[in-house]
Amino acid sequence: MPLANTSTAVPVVVDEGKCIADKGCTVCVDVCPLDVLRISELTGKAYMKFDECWYCMPCEADCPTGAVTVNIPYLLK
Amino acid sequence: MDEIKAGLSEIDCDVLVIGGGTAGPMAAYKAKMKNPDAKVVLLEKANVKRSGAISMGMDGLNNAVIPGHSTPEQYTKEITIANDGIVDQAAVLKYAQNCFEIIQELDKFGIRFQKDENGDYDVKKVHHMGTYVLPMPNGETVKKALYRQLRRARILISNRFMATRLITGKSGRIAGAVAVNTRSGEFLVVRAKTVIMSMGAAGRLGLPTSGYLFGTYENPANSGEGYAMAYHAGAKLANLECFQINPLIKDYNGPACAYVAGPFGGYTANAKGERFIECDYWSGQMMQEFYKELQSGNGPVFLRLNHLHKETAEHIEQILHTVERPSRGRFHEARGTHYAETMIEMHISEIGFCSGHSASGVFVDEFARTTVPGLYAAGDMASVPHNYMLGAFTNGAIAGEHAIDFAAEVDFEEFDRTDVAREQERVLAPTRREDGIPPNQIEYKVRRLVNDYLQPPKVTRKYELAQARFAEVREDLENAMVVRDSHELMRAMEVASILDCADMAACASLYRTESRWGLYHWRTDFPERNDADWKCHVLLSKQADGSMGCEKRAVQPYIVPISDDEKDAYYKQRITAEA
Amino acid sequence: MTFEPFEAFTDVEDLADKLHDADASVRRVAVMELADTADPAAVALIGSALKDESAEVRLQAAIALGEFDGRETAEMLVIGLVDADPRVARAAADSLAELKDPAAADPIFPLIGHADPRVRSGALRGVKELRRPEALAYALRALEDQDPQVRVEALGVIGYLKAEETLPALIACARDPMAEVRRTAVGALAFSRSNHAAEALIRALADADWSVRETGAEMLGKGRYARGAAPLLAAINDADWQVRVKIVRSLGQLKVVEAVPQIAAALGDEISNLRKEAAAALGEIAHASARPYLERYVDDGDPDVRKNVRWALSRIE
Ligand SMILES: Cc1cc2nc3c(=O)[nH]c(=O)nc-3n(C[C@H](O)[C@H](O)[C@H](O)COP(=O)(O)OP(=O)(O)OC[C@H]3O[C@@H](n4cnc5c(N)ncnc54)[C@H](O)[C@@H]3O)c2cc1C
Ligand code: SF4
Ligand code: SF4
C-alpha cells in the first residue's frame, strides 16, 4: 500500500528566540523518553518532530533557557 | 537525520542491565559497588537521566515497610491476601525486609522523602492493617539523583539503545543481548555473563480512551520488550492473565493519586460525592468495585477533595501538579477545574502487564532469578506482586548483587552467531520494503483489538476472535510493515513486542478457567473463584515446537501463615481484628 | 564498523576553555557539560562561572552545583547565594539544600548572619539536613529574626537536631505573631516528651489559626502525651472539622475512656471523614461502653465508616 502524509498538531512548542541549540545545547532532545524532539537542520533550533508525546515534561523542566512549553495533546485535552 | 546506517559493534561485560528506569540503575549500581573491578553496562532505550515511570519523580512510596509502622510479616500477609493467595512469599518477605535500608540509601543519594519537623520519616496511615505510605512531595529530582550516583560509580551507560532480543547459548544459559541504536539503526551485540532485565511494564498494550497512542497510563517507552524478549529466550512468565488496570483521571489518563489525597481526607467518590469502595488494598477487587460503580447509575466516579479546606485542597493540588505527572495541572487549568471546588472525574486505564501494580511478570524467585540461568528480572516486569517503585529499587538491588557474584563464577557462554544474523534480518526486514503499512497503523490496530476483545470482563468467544485477528495482523507485521528511518524502526520493533504481549495476554487468560483478582481476571464463562483447581501460578512459555503454551505451578508453601478468618475477613470486606 | 556506545566521561580540562568563550550561551552549555562529568574536579570550574558577567551563566552554575557535594561545593554555592540576581540566589539556595556531606556546613554558617533575609533563609535551609550540632547556636539566634521565613527555616534546623535545651526557644516561637512560625514550632517541639512541651501543645489547641490547632492536636496523640487527654476532650467541639478529626484520632491514640460519649457523638456527624475517625478511635480505646453507639452505625452509608465501626466492635469483643 502506498503511503500518505497526514498533518497533526503537536503539543510541544519551542520558543526559537530563547533556544540555544545553535550554541550546542541538546538538553531537551537528550532527556525526552520518547525521543520525539530534534534540532532542526534548517533553523538550528529544537522542535517536535514526532507526535508521540507522553506530556511528561522533562524537556520543559530541564531546558536551561525556558524555551520549551508542553501542552496537552489535543486528543485528550 | 535519523537515517538508517549499517553497522554492528560488539562489546563484552560481566553484568548487562537492560532498562535504566528505576530497577535498572539500582541493579547496575549495586553490582558495581559489590565488585568495582567488574564491567557493568546499563543499556537504555531512552536516556537514563529522565527515563522510565519515575521520569518526573513520584509523589510517594505506596509500600514502605518502616520499623515502628509495619512489619515485614504483616506486609507479606497483606500482599498475599490482596493477591488472592497466589504469592510465593519468599520474594515478598525478602523485599519487605530489605526495603527500609534502600529508603535510607536513596535518602543519602538525595532523593527526598517527606519528613516531619523533627526530621523523621512522615509515614501516613491509609488504612487499619498496616501503614505503608511515605509521601515524596518534592520527589521530582529522583532520576537526577540516581544518574549522579551512576556517573560517580563510573558505570558504563549506553543511551538510545533498544534491546530487541536476548541471546542464549547452547546450554540454555544467557549469553547476552542484541540492541539497535534508535537514532541510527546500528546494531550492538553485548556479550554478557549475566543479564538483568528491567524494562518496565507492558504499558502500551491497551488503547487509552482518548485514542492517542502515547497517552498511556505507563510511560509509553515501556512497550513490553521485556516480556517479549524473556518469552523468546525461553523464560517462563507468571500470571499474565492478572492484568494491570488502574484508576485514573479521565482523558488525562494519569493517576488521580487517591494515595496522596487519602491522608489529607480526600477520597474516591461516586456521583453523589459518597465513598463506595469497600476494598482496603489497591487490587483487582478494588478495580472491580470501581468498574461496577462506573457502569451503575451511581457513576461516574470522582476524586473528591472539595469538602476539604481550600488550603488543604490547594496543597494537594500543588503536590499533584509538580511531581510524577506534572502536566496534570495544565490539563485541569485548560478545563478550568479546581480541586477545592469541583470533584475530578475519574476512569479506569487501558489494560497492561505490570507486577508493580498487579502481578503479571516474568517469573522470578527471591533472588530475582528467572528460569533461564544467568538471566534476572526486576521491577514492573518481574513477577513479585504489588511491588511499585520501592520494589523496583529493592529488587533491582537484590538482582545486581546476586548477578555480580554469579558473573564471577562463570565464563562467557558460547552462542550461535547465526542467531545474531537472523535477528538483524528480522529487525531490518521492514526497512527493505518500498511501501507497505507503517508501524503506527499496525500498532493502532493491535491495540484497538486489545480493547475490543481482551479488556475485562473476559469472554471466551471474544478471546478466540482476538487470537484470529492477531494472527492476521502478525502476517502484515512480518510481511508488509514498512519503515523509513531509524525512529520508525524503533516503533516497528515496539509494535512487534506489543503484538507478542497481546498474544500472551489472550493465551494466559484462556488457560485459567476461573475468575480471580477481581476485574483483572473476571471471566464471564467462569465467574467463580475455584481454589481447588486454580490456587496456583500459571506459567506461560514458548514450547519446544515454537508455539505458546501454559502450565500450572504450585504456590510455594507460605512462610507467613494466614489463618482462615483473616482471609475470610478480607473477602467479606471487613477489617481484621488483630491489626 | 565500530562506534563508542557509552556515555563519555569527558575530561574536565577539555571543557575549561569553553568557559572563556565570548558567547555567553556557549559558556552556559559548557557549564552543563561540566556538570555531566560528575567529576569532583569540575566543582572549582563551575564555581568560577559563578563570577561570570552573564547572569544566565551564573544561574546555570548555581543549578549545576546541585549535582555535587562536599565542602568545596558549598564554598562555591555561597558565592551564588549572595548573587545580586534573585534567580541565581534562589538556584544556589536550592542547590545548597541538596548537600548531604556534614562538612559542607562550615562555609555556610557565616551566611546565617547575612544582611539579606533571603540569604539567611537559604543558608539555614542548606544546613538543615546536615544536622551539625554547631548549627544550633546560629539557628537559635535566627529565631529572633525580623523575617518570618528566616524564623521558619531556623525552626527547621533546630527541630532536626532534637536538642532538649532548645525547648524554651521553641516554646517561645509557639507564640509567634505569624501562624506559619507557630505551626512549625509546635511541630518541632514535639520531640520532647517533657511537660513543658505538652503544655505548649495544649496551648496550641486554643490557637486562632486552624492549622496550628490541627498540628497541636495531632502531636499530642502522636507523642502519646497523657496530660493532653483532658484538654483534647475539652476542645472536641472545635469549629473546624479537620481539627476535630485530629482531636478524635489523638483521643483514640491516648485511649481516653472518658472521651467515649463525646467521640461517639461524632459518629453521627455529616462529614464522613469525621465519622470514620470517630469509629477508629473508639476501636483504639476498645471500651465496652462504646458498643451501643457503634452498633447503631454498622450500616452507615459510607463503606469506610462501616468498616471502622465493625473493626471497633471486633476489638471490644
Ligand atoms: C504514572 C505512574 C505513577 C506511579 N505512581 C507511583 C507512586 O506514587 N508510588 C509508587 O511506589 N509507585 C508508583 N508507580 C509505579 C512505579 O513507578 C513503578 O513500579 C516503577 O518505577 C517501575 O520501575 P521499573 O524499573 O520496573 O520500570 P521503569 O522505571 O519504567 O523503567 C523501565 C526502563 O526500561 C527502558 N526500556 C524499555 N524497553 C527497553 C528496551 N527494549 N531496551 C532498553 N531499554 C528499554 C525504558 O525506557 C525505561 O527507562 C507509578 C507508575 C506510573 C506509571
Ligand atoms: S533544551 Fe531548551 S535551549 Fe536546549 S535545545 Fe532544547 S529548547 Fe533549545
Ligand atoms: S513532554 Fe515528555 S514526551 Fe513530550 S516532548 Fe517533552 S520529554 Fe518528550
JSON list of N, CA and C and ligand atoms in Angstrom, two decimals, chain A residues 11-12 28 31-37 48 50 52-60 68 70-71, chain B residues 55, ligand 3:
[
{"chain": "A", "resi": 11, "resn": "PRO", "atom": "N", "xyz": [1.98, 18.83, 20.53]},
{"chain": "A", "resi": 11, "resn": "PRO", "atom": "CA", "xyz": [1.78, 19.57, 21.77]},
{"chain": "A", "resi": 11, "resn": "PRO", "atom": "C", "xyz": [2.96, 20.41, 22.26]},
{"chain": "A", "resi": 12, "resn": "VAL", "atom": "N", "xyz": [4.18, 20.10, 21.83]},
{"chain": "A", "resi": 12, "resn": "VAL", "atom": "CA", "xyz": [5.32, 20.81, 22.40]},
{"chain": "A", "resi": 12, "resn": "VAL", "atom": "C", "xyz": [5.76, 21.97, 21.51]},
{"chain": "A", "resi": 28, "resn": "CYS", "atom": "N", "xyz": [16.87, 19.15, 25.78]},
{"chain": "A", "resi": 28, "resn": "CYS", "atom": "CA", "xyz": [15.51, 18.62, 25.65]},
{"chain": "A", "resi": 28, "resn": "CYS", "atom": "C", "xyz": [15.49, 17.37, 24.78]},
{"chain": "A", "resi": 31, "resn": "VAL", "atom": "N", "xyz": [16.82, 14.41, 26.94]},
{"chain": "A", "resi": 31, "resn": "VAL", "atom": "CA", "xyz": [16.05, 13.85, 28.06]},
{"chain": "A", "resi": 31, "resn": "VAL", "atom": "C", "xyz": [14.72, 13.24, 27.65]},
{"chain": "A", "resi": 32, "resn": "CYS", "atom": "N", "xyz": [14.22, 13.52, 26.48]},
{"chain": "A", "resi": 32, "resn": "CYS", "atom": "CA", "xyz": [12.88, 13.05, 26.12]},
{"chain": "A", "resi": 32, "resn": "CYS", "atom": "C", "xyz": [12.82, 11.52, 26.08]},
{"chain": "A", "resi": 33, "resn": "PRO", "atom": "N", "xyz": [11.98, 10.92, 26.90]},
{"chain": "A", "resi": 33, "resn": "PRO", "atom": "CA", "xyz": [11.92, 9.45, 26.92]},
{"chain": "A", "resi": 33, "resn": "PRO", "atom": "C", "xyz": [11.36, 8.84, 25.64]},
{"chain": "A", "resi": 34, "resn": "LEU", "atom": "N", "xyz": [10.60, 9.63, 24.89]},
{"chain": "A", "resi": 34, "resn": "LEU", "atom": "CA", "xyz": [10.04, 9.08, 23.65]},
{"chain": "A", "resi": 34, "resn": "LEU", "atom": "C", "xyz": [10.86, 9.45, 22.43]},
{"chain": "A", "resi": 35, "resn": "ASP", "atom": "N", "xyz": [11.90, 10.25, 22.63]},
{"chain": "A", "resi": 35, "resn": "ASP", "atom": "CA", "xyz": [12.81, 10.65, 21.56]},
{"chain": "A", "resi": 35, "resn": "ASP", "atom": "C", "xyz": [12.08, 11.31, 20.40]},
{"chain": "A", "resi": 36, "resn": "VAL", "atom": "N", "xyz": [11.24, 12.28, 20.73]},
{"chain": "A", "resi": 36, "resn": "VAL", "atom": "CA", "xyz": [10.43, 12.89, 19.68]},
{"chain": "A", "resi": 36, "resn": "VAL", "atom": "C", "xyz": [10.87, 14.30, 19.32]},
{"chain": "A", "resi": 37, "resn": "LEU", "atom": "N", "xyz": [11.89, 14.82, 20.00]},
{"chain": "A", "resi": 37, "resn": "LEU", "atom": "CA", "xyz": [12.38, 16.16, 19.69]},
{"chain": "A", "resi": 37, "resn": "LEU", "atom": "C", "xyz": [13.66, 16.06, 18.86]},
{"chain": "A", "resi": 48, "resn": "MET", "atom": "N", "xyz": [9.53, 19.79, 17.83]},
{"chain": "A", "resi": 48, "resn": "MET", "atom": "CA", "xyz": [8.94, 18.46, 17.99]},
{"chain": "A", "resi": 48, "resn": "MET", "atom": "C", "xyz": [8.76, 17.83, 16.62]},
{"chain": "A", "resi": 50, "resn": "PHE", "atom": "N", "xyz": [8.03, 14.35, 16.11]},
{"chain": "A", "resi": 50, "resn": "PHE", "atom": "CA", "xyz": [7.06, 13.25, 16.04]},
{"chain": "A", "resi": 50, "resn": "PHE", "atom": "C", "xyz": [5.93, 13.50, 17.05]},
{"chain": "A", "resi": 52, "resn": "GLU", "atom": "N", "xyz": [4.34, 11.96, 19.30]},
{"chain": "A", "resi": 52, "resn": "GLU", "atom": "CA", "xyz": [4.31, 10.76, 20.14]},
{"chain": "A", "resi": 52, "resn": "GLU", "atom": "C", "xyz": [4.72, 11.15, 21.56]},
{"chain": "A", "resi": 53, "resn": "CYS", "atom": "N", "xyz": [3.95, 12.04, 22.15]},
{"chain": "A", "resi": 53, "resn": "CYS", "atom": "CA", "xyz": [4.38, 12.69, 23.38]},
{"chain": "A", "resi": 53, "resn": "CYS", "atom": "C", "xyz": [3.62, 12.16, 24.58]},
{"chain": "A", "resi": 54, "resn": "TRP", "atom": "N", "xyz": [4.31, 11.94, 25.68]},
{"chain": "A", "resi": 54, "resn": "TRP", "atom": "CA", "xyz": [3.66, 11.48, 26.93]},
{"chain": "A", "resi": 54, "resn": "TRP", "atom": "C", "xyz": [3.33, 12.67, 27.83]},
{"chain": "A", "resi": 55, "resn": "TYR", "atom": "N", "xyz": [3.51, 13.90, 27.31]},
{"chain": "A", "resi": 55, "resn": "TYR", "atom": "CA", "xyz": [3.26, 15.11, 28.12]},
{"chain": "A", "resi": 55, "resn": "TYR", "atom": "C", "xyz": [3.82, 14.95, 29.53]},
{"chain": "A", "resi": 56, "resn": "CYS", "atom": "N", "xyz": [5.07, 14.46, 29.58]},
{"chain": "A", "resi": 56, "resn": "CYS", "atom": "CA", "xyz": [5.68, 14.16, 30.87]},
{"chain": "A", "resi": 56, "resn": "CYS", "atom": "C", "xyz": [6.53, 15.32, 31.39]},
{"chain": "A", "resi": 57, "resn": "MET", "atom": "N", "xyz": [7.02, 16.18, 30.49]},
{"chain": "A", "resi": 57, "resn": "MET", "atom": "CA", "xyz": [7.64, 17.46, 30.84]},
{"chain": "A", "resi": 57, "resn": "MET", "atom": "C", "xyz": [9.12, 17.56, 31.18]},
{"chain": "A", "resi": 58, "resn": "PRO", "atom": "N", "xyz": [9.92, 16.50, 31.13]},
{"chain": "A", "resi": 58, "resn": "PRO", "atom": "CA", "xyz": [11.35, 16.72, 31.36]},
{"chain": "A", "resi": 58, "resn": "PRO", "atom": "C", "xyz": [11.95, 17.75, 30.39]},
{"chain": "A", "resi": 59, "resn": "CYS", "atom": "N", "xyz": [11.48, 17.77, 29.16]},
{"chain": "A", "resi": 59, "resn": "CYS", "atom": "CA", "xyz": [12.03, 18.71, 28.18]},
{"chain": "A", "resi": 59, "resn": "CYS", "atom": "C", "xyz": [11.88, 20.14, 28.68]},
{"chain": "A", "resi": 60, "resn": "GLU", "atom": "N", "xyz": [10.70, 20.43, 29.21]},
{"chain": "A", "resi": 60, "resn": "GLU", "atom": "CA", "xyz": [10.43, 21.79, 29.72]},
{"chain": "A", "resi": 60, "resn": "GLU", "atom": "C", "xyz": [11.21, 22.04, 31.01]},
{"chain": "A", "resi": 68, "resn": "VAL", "atom": "N", "xyz": [10.96, 25.81, 26.24]},
{"chain": "A", "resi": 68, "resn": "VAL", "atom": "CA", "xyz": [10.01, 24.74, 25.88]},
{"chain": "A", "resi": 68, "resn": "VAL", "atom": "C", "xyz": [8.69, 24.89, 26.65]},
{"chain": "A", "resi": 70, "resn": "VAL", "atom": "N", "xyz": [5.19, 22.58, 27.16]},
{"chain": "A", "resi": 70, "resn": "VAL", "atom": "CA", "xyz": [4.47, 21.33, 26.87]},
{"chain": "A", "resi": 70, "resn": "VAL", "atom": "C", "xyz": [2.97, 21.60, 27.03]},
{"chain": "A", "resi": 71, "resn": "ASN", "atom": "N", "xyz": [2.24, 21.39, 25.98]},
{"chain": "A", "resi": 71, "resn": "ASN", "atom": "CA", "xyz": [0.78, 21.48, 26.06]},
{"chain": "A", "resi": 71, "resn": "ASN", "atom": "C", "xyz": [0.20, 20.07, 26.10]},
{"chain": "B", "resi": 55, "resn": "SER", "atom": "N", "xyz": [10.27, 9.22, 35.66]},
{"chain": "B", "resi": 55, "resn": "SER", "atom": "CA", "xyz": [10.88, 10.32, 34.92]},
{"chain": "B", "resi": 55, "resn": "SER", "atom": "C", "xyz": [10.82, 11.67, 35.65]},
{"chain": "D", "resi": 3, "resn": "SF4", "atom": "S1", "xyz": [6.68, 16.11, 27.27]},
{"chain": "D", "resi": 3, "resn": "SF4", "atom": "FE1", "xyz": [7.91, 14.26, 27.53]},
{"chain": "D", "resi": 3, "resn": "SF4", "atom": "S2", "xyz": [7.47, 13.02, 25.71]},
{"chain": "D", "resi": 3, "resn": "SF4", "atom": "FE2", "xyz": [6.76, 15.09, 25.27]},
{"chain": "D", "resi": 3, "resn": "SF4", "atom": "S3", "xyz": [8.48, 16.02, 24.24]},
{"chain": "D", "resi": 3, "resn": "SF4", "atom": "FE3", "xyz": [8.68, 16.57, 26.40]},
{"chain": "D", "resi": 3, "resn": "SF4", "atom": "S4", "xyz": [10.01, 14.98, 27.26]},
{"chain": "D", "resi": 3, "resn": "SF4", "atom": "FE4", "xyz": [9.28, 14.24, 25.27]}
]
